[in-house]
Coordinates of C-alpha atoms in Angstrom, one line a residue:
X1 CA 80.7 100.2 -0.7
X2 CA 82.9 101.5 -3.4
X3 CA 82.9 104.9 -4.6
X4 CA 80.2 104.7 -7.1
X5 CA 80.3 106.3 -10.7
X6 CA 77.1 107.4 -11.5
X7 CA 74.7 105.6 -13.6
X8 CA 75.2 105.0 -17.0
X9 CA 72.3 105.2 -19.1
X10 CA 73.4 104.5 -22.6
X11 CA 74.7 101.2 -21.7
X12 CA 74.8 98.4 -24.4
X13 CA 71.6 95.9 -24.3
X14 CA 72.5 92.9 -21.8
X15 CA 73.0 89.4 -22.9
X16 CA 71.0 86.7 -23.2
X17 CA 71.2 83.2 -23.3
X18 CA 71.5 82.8 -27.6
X19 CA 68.4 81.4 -29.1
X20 CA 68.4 77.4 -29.0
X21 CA 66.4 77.1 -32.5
X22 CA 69.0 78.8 -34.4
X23 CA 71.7 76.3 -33.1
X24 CA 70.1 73.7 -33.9
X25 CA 68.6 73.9 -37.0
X26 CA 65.6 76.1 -36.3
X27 CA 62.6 74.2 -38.1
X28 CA 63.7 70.3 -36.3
X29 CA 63.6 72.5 -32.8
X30 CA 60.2 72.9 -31.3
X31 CA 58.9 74.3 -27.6
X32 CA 57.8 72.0 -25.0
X33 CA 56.2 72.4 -22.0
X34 CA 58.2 72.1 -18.4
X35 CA 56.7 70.4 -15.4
X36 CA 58.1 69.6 -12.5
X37 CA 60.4 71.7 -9.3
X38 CA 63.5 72.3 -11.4
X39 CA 63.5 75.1 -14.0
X40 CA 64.6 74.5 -17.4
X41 CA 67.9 74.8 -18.1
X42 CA 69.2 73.3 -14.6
X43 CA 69.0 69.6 -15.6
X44 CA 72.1 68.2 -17.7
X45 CA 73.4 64.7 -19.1
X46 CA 77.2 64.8 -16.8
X47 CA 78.5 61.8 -18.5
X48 CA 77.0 59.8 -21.6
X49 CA 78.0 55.9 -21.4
X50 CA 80.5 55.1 -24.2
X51 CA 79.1 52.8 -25.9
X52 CA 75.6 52.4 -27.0
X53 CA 73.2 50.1 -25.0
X54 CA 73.7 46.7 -27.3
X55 CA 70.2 45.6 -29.0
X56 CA 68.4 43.0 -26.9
X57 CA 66.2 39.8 -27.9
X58 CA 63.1 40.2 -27.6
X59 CA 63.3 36.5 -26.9
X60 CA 65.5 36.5 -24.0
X61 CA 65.6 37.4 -20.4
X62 CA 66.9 41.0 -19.5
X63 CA 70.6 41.3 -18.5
X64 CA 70.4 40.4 -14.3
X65 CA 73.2 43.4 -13.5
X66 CA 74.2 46.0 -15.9
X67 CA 77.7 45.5 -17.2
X68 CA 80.6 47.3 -15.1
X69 CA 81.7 49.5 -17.2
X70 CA 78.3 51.4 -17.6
X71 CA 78.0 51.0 -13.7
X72 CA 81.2 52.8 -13.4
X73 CA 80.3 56.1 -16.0
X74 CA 76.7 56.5 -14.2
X75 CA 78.7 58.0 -11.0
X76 CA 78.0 61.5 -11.1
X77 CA 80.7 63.6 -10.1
X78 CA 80.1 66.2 -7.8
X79 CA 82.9 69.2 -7.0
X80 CA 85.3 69.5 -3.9
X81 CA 83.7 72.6 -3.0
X82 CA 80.4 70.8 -2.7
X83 CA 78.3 72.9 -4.7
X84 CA 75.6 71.2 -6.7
X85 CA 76.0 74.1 -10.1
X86 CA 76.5 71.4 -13.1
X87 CA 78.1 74.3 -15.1
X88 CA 82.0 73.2 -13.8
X89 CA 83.9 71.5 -15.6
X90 CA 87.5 71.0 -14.3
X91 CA 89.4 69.3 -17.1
X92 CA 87.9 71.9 -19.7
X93 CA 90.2 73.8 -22.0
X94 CA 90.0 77.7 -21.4
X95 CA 88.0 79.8 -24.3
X96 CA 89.7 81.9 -26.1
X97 CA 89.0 85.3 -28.7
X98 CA 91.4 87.0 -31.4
X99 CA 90.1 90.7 -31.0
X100 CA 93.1 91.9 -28.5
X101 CA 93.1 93.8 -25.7
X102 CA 93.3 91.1 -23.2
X103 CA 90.6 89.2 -21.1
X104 CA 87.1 88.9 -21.1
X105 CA 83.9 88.6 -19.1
X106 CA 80.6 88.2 -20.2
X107 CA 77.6 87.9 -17.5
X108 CA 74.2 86.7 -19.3
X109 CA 70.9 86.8 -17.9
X110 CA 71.6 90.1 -15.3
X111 CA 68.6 92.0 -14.5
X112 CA 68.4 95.3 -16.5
X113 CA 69.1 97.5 -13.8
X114 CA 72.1 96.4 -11.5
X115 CA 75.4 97.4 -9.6
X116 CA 77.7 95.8 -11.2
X117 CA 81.8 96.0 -9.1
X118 CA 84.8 94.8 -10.7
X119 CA 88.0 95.7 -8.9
X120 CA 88.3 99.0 -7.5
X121 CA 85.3 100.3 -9.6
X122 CA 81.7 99.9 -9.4
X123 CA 78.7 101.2 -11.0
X124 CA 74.7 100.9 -11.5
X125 CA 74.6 99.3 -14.6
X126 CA 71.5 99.4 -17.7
X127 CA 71.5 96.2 -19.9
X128 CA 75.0 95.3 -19.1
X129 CA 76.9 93.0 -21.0
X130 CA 80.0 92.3 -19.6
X131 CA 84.1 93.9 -19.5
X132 CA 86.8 93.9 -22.1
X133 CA 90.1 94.8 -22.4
X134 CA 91.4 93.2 -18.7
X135 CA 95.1 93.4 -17.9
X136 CA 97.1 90.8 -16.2
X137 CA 96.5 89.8 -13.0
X138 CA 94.0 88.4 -10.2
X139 CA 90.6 90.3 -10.7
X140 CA 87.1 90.5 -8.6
X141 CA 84.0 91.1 -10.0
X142 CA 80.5 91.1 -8.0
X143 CA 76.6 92.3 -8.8
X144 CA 74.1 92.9 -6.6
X145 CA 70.9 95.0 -6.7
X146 CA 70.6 98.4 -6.9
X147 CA 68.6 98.8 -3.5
X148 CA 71.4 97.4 -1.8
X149 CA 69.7 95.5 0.8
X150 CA 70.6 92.1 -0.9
X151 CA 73.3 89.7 -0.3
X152 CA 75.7 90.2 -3.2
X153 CA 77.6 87.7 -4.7
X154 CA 80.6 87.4 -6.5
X155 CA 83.6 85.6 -8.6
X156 CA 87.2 85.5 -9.6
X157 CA 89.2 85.9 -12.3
X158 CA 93.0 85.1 -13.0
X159 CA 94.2 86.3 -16.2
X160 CA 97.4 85.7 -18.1
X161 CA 97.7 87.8 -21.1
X162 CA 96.0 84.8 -23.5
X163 CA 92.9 86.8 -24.6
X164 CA 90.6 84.1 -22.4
X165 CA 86.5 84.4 -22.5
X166 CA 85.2 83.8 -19.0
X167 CA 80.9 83.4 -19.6
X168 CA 78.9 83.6 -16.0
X169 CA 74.7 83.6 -16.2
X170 CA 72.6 84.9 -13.6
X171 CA 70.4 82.2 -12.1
X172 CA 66.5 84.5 -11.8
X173 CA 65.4 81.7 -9.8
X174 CA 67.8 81.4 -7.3
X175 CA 69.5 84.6 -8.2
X176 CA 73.2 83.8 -7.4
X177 CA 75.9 83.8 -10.2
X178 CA 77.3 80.6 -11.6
X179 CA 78.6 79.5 -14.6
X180 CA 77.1 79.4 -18.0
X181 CA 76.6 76.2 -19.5
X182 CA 79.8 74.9 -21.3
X183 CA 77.8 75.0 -25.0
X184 CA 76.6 78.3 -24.3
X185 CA 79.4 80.1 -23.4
X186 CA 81.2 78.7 -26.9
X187 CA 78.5 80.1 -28.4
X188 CA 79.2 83.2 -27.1
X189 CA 83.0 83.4 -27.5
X190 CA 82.3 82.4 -30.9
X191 CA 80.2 85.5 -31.6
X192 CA 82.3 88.2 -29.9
X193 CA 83.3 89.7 -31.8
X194 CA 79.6 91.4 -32.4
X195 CA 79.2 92.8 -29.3
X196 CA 83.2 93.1 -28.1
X197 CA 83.1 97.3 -29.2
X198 CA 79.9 97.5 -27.1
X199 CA 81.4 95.9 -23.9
X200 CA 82.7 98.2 -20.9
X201 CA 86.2 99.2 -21.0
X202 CA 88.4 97.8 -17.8
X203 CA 89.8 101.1 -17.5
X204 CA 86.5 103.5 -18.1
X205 CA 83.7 102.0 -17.5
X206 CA 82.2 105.2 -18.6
X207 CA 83.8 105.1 -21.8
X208 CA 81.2 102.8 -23.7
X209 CA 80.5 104.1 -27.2
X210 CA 82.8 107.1 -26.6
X211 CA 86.0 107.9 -27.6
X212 CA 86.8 109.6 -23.7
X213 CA 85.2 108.4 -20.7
X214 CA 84.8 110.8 -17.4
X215 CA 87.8 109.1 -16.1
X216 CA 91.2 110.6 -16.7
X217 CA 94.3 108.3 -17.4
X218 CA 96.2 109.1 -14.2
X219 CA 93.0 107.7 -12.3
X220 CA 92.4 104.8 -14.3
X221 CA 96.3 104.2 -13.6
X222 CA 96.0 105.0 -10.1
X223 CA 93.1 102.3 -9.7
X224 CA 95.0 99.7 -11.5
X225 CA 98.1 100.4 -9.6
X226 CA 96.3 100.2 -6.3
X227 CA 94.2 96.6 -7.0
X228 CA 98.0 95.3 -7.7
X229 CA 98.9 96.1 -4.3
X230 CA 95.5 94.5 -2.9
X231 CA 95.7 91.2 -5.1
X232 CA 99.4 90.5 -6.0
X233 CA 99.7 87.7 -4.1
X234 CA 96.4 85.9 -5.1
X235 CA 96.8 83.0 -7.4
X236 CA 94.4 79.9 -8.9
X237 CA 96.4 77.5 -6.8
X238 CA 95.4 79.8 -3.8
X239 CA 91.9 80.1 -4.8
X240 CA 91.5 76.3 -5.6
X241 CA 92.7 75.6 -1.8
X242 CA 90.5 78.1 -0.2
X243 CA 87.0 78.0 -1.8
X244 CA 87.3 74.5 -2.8
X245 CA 86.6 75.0 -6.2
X246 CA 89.1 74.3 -9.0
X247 CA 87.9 75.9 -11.7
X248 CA 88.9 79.4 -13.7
X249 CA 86.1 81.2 -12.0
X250 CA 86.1 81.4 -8.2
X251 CA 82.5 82.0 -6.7
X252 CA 82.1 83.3 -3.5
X253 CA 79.0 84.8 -1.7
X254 CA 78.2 87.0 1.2
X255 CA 76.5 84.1 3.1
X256 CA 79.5 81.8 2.6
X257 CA 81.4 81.0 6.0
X258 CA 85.3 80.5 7.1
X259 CA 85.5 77.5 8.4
X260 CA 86.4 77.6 12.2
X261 CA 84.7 81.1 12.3
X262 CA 82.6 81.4 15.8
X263 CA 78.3 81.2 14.5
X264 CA 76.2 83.3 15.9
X265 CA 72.8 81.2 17.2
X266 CA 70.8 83.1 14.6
X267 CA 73.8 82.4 11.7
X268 CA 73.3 78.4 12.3
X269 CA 69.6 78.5 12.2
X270 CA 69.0 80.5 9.2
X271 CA 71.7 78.2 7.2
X272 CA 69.7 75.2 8.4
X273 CA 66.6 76.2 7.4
X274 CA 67.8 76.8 4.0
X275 CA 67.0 73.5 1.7
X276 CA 68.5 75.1 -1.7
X277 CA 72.2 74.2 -1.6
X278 CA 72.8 76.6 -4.1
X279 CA 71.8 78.8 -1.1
X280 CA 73.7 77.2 1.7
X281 CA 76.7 79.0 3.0
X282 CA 79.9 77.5 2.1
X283 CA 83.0 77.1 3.8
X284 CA 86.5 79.3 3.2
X285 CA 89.1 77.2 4.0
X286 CA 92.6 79.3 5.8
X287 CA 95.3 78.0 6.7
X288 CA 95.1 80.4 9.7
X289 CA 92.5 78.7 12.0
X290 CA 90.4 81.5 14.2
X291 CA 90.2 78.4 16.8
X292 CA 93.6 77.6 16.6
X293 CA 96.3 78.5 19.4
X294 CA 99.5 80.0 18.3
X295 CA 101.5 77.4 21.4
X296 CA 101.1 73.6 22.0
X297 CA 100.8 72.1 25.4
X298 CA 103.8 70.0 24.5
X299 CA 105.9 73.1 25.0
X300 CA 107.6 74.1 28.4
X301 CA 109.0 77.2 30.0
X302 CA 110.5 79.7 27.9
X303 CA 109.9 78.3 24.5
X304 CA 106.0 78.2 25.5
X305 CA 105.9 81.9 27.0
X306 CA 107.4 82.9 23.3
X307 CA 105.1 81.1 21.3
X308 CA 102.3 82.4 23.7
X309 CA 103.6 86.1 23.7
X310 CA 105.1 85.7 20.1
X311 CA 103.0 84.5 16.8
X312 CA 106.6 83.8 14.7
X313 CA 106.8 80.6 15.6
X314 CA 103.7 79.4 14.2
X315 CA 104.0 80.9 11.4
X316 CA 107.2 79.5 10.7
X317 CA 105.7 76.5 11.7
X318 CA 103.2 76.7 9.3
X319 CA 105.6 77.6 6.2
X320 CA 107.9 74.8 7.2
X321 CA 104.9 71.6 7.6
X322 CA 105.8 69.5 4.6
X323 CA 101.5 68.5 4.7
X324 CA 100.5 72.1 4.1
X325 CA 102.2 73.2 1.2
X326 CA 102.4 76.7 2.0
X327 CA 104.4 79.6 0.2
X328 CA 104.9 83.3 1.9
X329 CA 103.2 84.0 -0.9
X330 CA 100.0 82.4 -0.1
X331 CA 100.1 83.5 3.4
X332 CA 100.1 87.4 2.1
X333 CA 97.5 85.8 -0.4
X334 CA 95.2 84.8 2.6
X335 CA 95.1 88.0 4.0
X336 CA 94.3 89.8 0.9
X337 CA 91.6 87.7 -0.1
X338 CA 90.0 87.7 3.3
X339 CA 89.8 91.5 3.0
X340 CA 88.5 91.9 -0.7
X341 CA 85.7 89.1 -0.1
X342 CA 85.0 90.9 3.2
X343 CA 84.6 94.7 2.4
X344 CA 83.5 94.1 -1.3
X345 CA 80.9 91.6 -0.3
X346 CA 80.0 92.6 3.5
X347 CA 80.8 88.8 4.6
X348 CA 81.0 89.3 7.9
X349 CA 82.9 86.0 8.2
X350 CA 85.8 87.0 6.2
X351 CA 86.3 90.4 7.4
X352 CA 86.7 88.5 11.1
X353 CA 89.8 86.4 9.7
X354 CA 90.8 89.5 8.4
X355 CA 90.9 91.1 11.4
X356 CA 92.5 87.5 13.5
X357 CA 95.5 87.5 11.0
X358 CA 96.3 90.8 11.6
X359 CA 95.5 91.2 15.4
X360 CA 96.0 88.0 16.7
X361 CA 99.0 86.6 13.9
X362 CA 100.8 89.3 12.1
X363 CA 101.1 91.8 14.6
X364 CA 102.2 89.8 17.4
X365 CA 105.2 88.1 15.0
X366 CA 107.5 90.8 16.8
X367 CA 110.7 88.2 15.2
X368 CA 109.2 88.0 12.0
X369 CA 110.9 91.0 10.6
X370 CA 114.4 89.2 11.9
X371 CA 113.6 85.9 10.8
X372 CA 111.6 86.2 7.8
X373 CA 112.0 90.2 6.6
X374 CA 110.6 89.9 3.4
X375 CA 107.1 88.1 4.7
X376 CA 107.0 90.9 7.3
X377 CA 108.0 93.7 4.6
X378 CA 105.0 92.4 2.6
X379 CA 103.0 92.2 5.3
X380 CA 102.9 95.6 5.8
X381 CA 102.8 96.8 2.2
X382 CA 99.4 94.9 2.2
X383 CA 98.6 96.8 5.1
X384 CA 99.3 99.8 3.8
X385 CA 97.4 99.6 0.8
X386 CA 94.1 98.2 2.2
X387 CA 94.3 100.8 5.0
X388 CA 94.7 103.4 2.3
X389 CA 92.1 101.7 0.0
X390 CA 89.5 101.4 3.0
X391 CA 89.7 105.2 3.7
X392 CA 90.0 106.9 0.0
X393 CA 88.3 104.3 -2.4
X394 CA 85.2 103.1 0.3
X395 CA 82.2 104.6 1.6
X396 CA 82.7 103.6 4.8
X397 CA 86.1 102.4 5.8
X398 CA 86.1 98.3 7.3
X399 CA 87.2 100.4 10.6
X400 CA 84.3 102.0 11.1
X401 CA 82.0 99.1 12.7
X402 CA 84.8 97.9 14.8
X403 CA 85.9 99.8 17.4
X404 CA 87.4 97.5 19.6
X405 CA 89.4 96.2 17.3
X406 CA 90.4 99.3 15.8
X407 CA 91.7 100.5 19.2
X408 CA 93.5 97.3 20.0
X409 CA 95.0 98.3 15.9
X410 CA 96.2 101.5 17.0
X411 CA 98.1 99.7 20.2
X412 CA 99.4 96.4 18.3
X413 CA 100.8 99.1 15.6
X414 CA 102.5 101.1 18.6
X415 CA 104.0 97.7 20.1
X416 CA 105.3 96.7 16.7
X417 CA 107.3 99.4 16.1
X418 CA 109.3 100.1 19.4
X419 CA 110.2 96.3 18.6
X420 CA 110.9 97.4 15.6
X421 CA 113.0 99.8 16.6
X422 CA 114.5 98.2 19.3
X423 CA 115.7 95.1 17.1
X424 CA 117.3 97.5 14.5
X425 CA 118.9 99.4 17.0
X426 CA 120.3 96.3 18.2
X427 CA 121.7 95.3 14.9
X428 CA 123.2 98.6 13.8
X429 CA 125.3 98.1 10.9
X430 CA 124.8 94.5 10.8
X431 CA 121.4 95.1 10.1
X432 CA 120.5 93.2 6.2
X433 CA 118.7 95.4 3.6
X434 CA 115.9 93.0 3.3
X435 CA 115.7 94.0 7.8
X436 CA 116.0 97.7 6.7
X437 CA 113.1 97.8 3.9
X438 CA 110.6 96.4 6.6
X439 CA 111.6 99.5 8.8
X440 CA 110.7 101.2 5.3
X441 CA 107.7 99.4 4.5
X442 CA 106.4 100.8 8.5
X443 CA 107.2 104.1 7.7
X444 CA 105.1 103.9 4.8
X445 CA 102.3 102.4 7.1
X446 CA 102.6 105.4 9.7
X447 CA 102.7 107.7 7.2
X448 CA 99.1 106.4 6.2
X449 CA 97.9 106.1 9.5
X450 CA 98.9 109.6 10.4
X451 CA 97.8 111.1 7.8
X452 CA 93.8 109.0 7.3
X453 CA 93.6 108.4 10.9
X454 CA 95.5 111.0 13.1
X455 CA 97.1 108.4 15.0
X456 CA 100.2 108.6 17.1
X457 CA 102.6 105.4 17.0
X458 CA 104.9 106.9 18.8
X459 CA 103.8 105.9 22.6
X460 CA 105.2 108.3 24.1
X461 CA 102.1 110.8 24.6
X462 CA 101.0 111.8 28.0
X463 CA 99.9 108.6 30.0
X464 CA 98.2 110.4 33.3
X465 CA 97.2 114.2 33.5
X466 CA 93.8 116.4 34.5
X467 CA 90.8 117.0 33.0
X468 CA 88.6 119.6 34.1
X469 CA 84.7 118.2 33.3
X470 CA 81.9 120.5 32.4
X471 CA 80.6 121.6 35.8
X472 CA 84.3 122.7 36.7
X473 CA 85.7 119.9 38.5
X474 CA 88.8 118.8 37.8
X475 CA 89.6 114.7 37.3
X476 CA 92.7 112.8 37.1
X477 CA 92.8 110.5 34.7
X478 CA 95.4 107.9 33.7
X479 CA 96.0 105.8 30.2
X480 CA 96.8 102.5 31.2
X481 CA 96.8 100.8 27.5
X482 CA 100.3 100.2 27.1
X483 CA 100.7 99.3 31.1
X484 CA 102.2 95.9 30.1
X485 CA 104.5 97.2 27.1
X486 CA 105.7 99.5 29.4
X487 CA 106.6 97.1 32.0
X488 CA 109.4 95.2 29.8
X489 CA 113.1 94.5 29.9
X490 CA 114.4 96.2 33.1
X491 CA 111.1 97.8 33.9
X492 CA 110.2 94.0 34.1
X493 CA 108.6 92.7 37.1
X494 CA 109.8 89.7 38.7
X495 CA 109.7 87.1 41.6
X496 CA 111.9 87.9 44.7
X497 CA 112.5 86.2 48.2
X498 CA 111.8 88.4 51.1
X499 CA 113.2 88.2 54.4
X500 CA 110.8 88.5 57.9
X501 CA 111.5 92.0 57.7
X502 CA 110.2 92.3 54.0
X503 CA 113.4 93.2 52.4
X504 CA 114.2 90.9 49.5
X505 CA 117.5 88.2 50.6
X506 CA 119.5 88.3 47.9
X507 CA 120.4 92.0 48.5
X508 CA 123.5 93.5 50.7
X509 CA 122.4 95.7 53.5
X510 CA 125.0 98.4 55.1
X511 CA 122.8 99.0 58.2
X512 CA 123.0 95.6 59.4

């Protein structure tokens, strides 16, 4: 979906798993044959009792029950995200290199032809190895095949300016990403630093075994700068809470699911027919529920009508619950990772939250810019960029297949900001600088829609007028979209008591 580079032929030869004879000794190592449904590789010890079993009589009876403490180590452990790859391992220290530069990220097994997408770049990929030199930062990467009629799967990476080795392997047999065994990817760290000049450059992919690649520095920088605004707020703790997995690489996949997300009949079938749980979608967890209402039946009159009218108080709500340990932060974070999974990936499920937190939360938090400026302001700097990132970095924008949603965009942007407006009006002088950059922030936002979109947020275009149609006629017609917006404050309808004469009561009449 990304604007591709083209393909790179003189790519460095992929890597492969490192040869299992060598590390061992070589002549003590000798090939066996496989039988069975699981291929080799896949089956691993999880946890080795700590003592040795103790010699037994050959005289006396068998122990009846094994002692407890072996009992207790033969539980396998199995991760919170439910995913049956015996690669993770939580409590394992990070692996690190000395050659500089920053981060690295090695992918073994990959086909020899591939797209390979990290970030804001992607690319179709000969024998490729992996990327070096990674800044600071929150980073996607994904593969898929070249035909592009595959699901595509993909991971995350936080790094922190410690020179960390991340080591994924392509699974043939199953063909999703995972990672590498824990012995394998030492054994790859450990030999970096032969293949670490032959790796893609983070900033140039194109600049492998070159001194210049066919990107300048103002567009590396420009990339760099723009994946900042569209991952900023993503952190591991957000990552562990969403996909479940607490490890420091985040797999997700286009078949995975949000959970709450409405399935289509064909969706639930095809997962259920599906025995592999490698294969099985897996839920994203939000804290933003698509099946959950921004009012409570416990509420009455006015109070309801806001929350009903007005998302601000649940997402204060939300902030303030003591069980859901929730930052701003995170809540920003939410809606940037929904977007990168969705557009990057084509999960369908994610780009739906996407849209519900900004149609049916965001947007409709007309207080939010009083109450909590700096969440709004960041709100719509996120905006902003993936708006701008959508239209000038994409093939196809995540507008284009949505066009009921994108029109009800177009009208929830043109609400906000005569609320916007109206509130800061209201405020004059008193009006706080953190109130005054969200008015900033929007400006930024209309700009971008203007300019990408030709869209008017000013609402006050002409609502009813004439057309004349192609055999001459002429037909009114009349915009009714912001019918209800219209229709606030003193334009307001309301309830009045008529008399017999149907003249409202409360009224004083000079011709009686």
């Amino acid at each position: 979906m990304e604007r591709d580079l083209p393909s790179i032929p003189s790519r460095p030869k992929g890597l492969t798993k490192s040869n299992s004879s060598a590390s061992f000794g070589g002549g003590s190592a000798k090939s066996v044959s496989v039988l069975g449904t699981h291929p080799l590789g896949t089956l691993h010890v999880h946890q080795v009792s700590e003592t040795p079993h103790e010699q037994q009589d050959d005289d006396g009876p068998p122990p009846l029950d094994p002692p407890s403490r072996q009992s207790e180590n033969a539980v396998i452990k199995t991760s919170q995200h439910g995913s049956s790859n015996p690669f993770h391992s939580p409590g394992r220290e990070p692996l690190t290199h000395n050659m500089g530069g920053g981060d690295v990220v090695l992918i073994l097994d990959l086909p020899e032809v591939f797209t390979v997408g990290y970030d804001s770049i992607s690319f179709t990929a000969k024998h490729f190895g992996g990327v070096r030199d990674i800044p600071p930062g929150a980073h996607f990467f994904w593969v898929a095949h070249p035909g592009g009629l595959s699901a595509r799967c993909g991971f995350w990476i936080v790094t922190k300016s410690v020179d960390t080795v991340h080591v994924m392997q392509w699974d043939r047999y199953n063909e999703v990403l995972g990672d590498s065994a824990r012995a394998e990817a030492r054994i790859q760290a450990d030999n970096l630093d032969t293949i670490h000049s032959k790796l893609v450059p983070y900033q140039d992919p194109s600049a492998v075994n070159a001194a210049n690649g066919e990107l300048t520095q103002a567009t590396s920088h420009k990339n760099l700068n723009m994946w900042e605004q569209l991952t900023g707020k993503i952190t591991e703790g957000l990552l562990n809470r969403v996909t479940g997995q607490n490890y420091d690489n985040w797999t997700v996949h286009t078949g995975d699911r949000v959970k709450g997300s409405i399935l289509m009949a064909g969706e639930m079938e095809l997962d259920n027919s599906i025995s592999n749980p490698l294969l099985k979608a897996r839920e994203l967890n939000f804290a933003f529920s698509q099946r959950t209402k921004t009012y409570s039946t416990d509420n009455t009159g006015a109070d309801r009508t806001l929350r009903a009218t007005d998302a601000t108080p649940y997402i204060l709500s939300q902030l303030d619950a003591s069980d859901n340990d929730l930052s701003p932060d995170d809540v920003i974070g939410e809606f940037q990772f929904s977007f990168v999974v969705g557009v990057h990936l084509g999960n369908d499920s994610c780009i739906q939250q996407w849209w519900h937190m900004l149609l049916k939360i965001f947007l409709r938090a007309h207080l939010l810019p009083i109450r909590r400026p700096s969440l709004a302001a960041a709100f719509i700097r996120t905006l902003t960029a993936q708006l701008t990132y959508s239209a000038s970095w994409l093939e196809g924008s995540i507008l284009d297949t949505a066009e009921s949603q994108t029109k009800d965009l177009r009208l929830s942007l043109t609400v906000y900001k005569r609320r916007l407006d109206e509130f800061l009006q209201g405020l004059g002088s008193n009006a706080t600088s953190e109130q005054l950059a969200v008015a900033t922030a929007f400006a930024g936002l209309e700009a971008v829609v203007t300019g990408t979109l030709d869209w008017d947020l000013r609402g006050d275009y002409l609502r009813r007028g004439k057309v004349m149609m192609e055999d001459g006629e002429e037909v009114e017609l009349e915009v009714a979209d912001l019918a209800a917006e219209d229709e606030r404050g003193e334009w307001a309808p309301e309830i009045v008591d008529l008399d017999e004469s149907g003249r409202q009561r409360d009224l004083v009449s000079w011709n009686d």
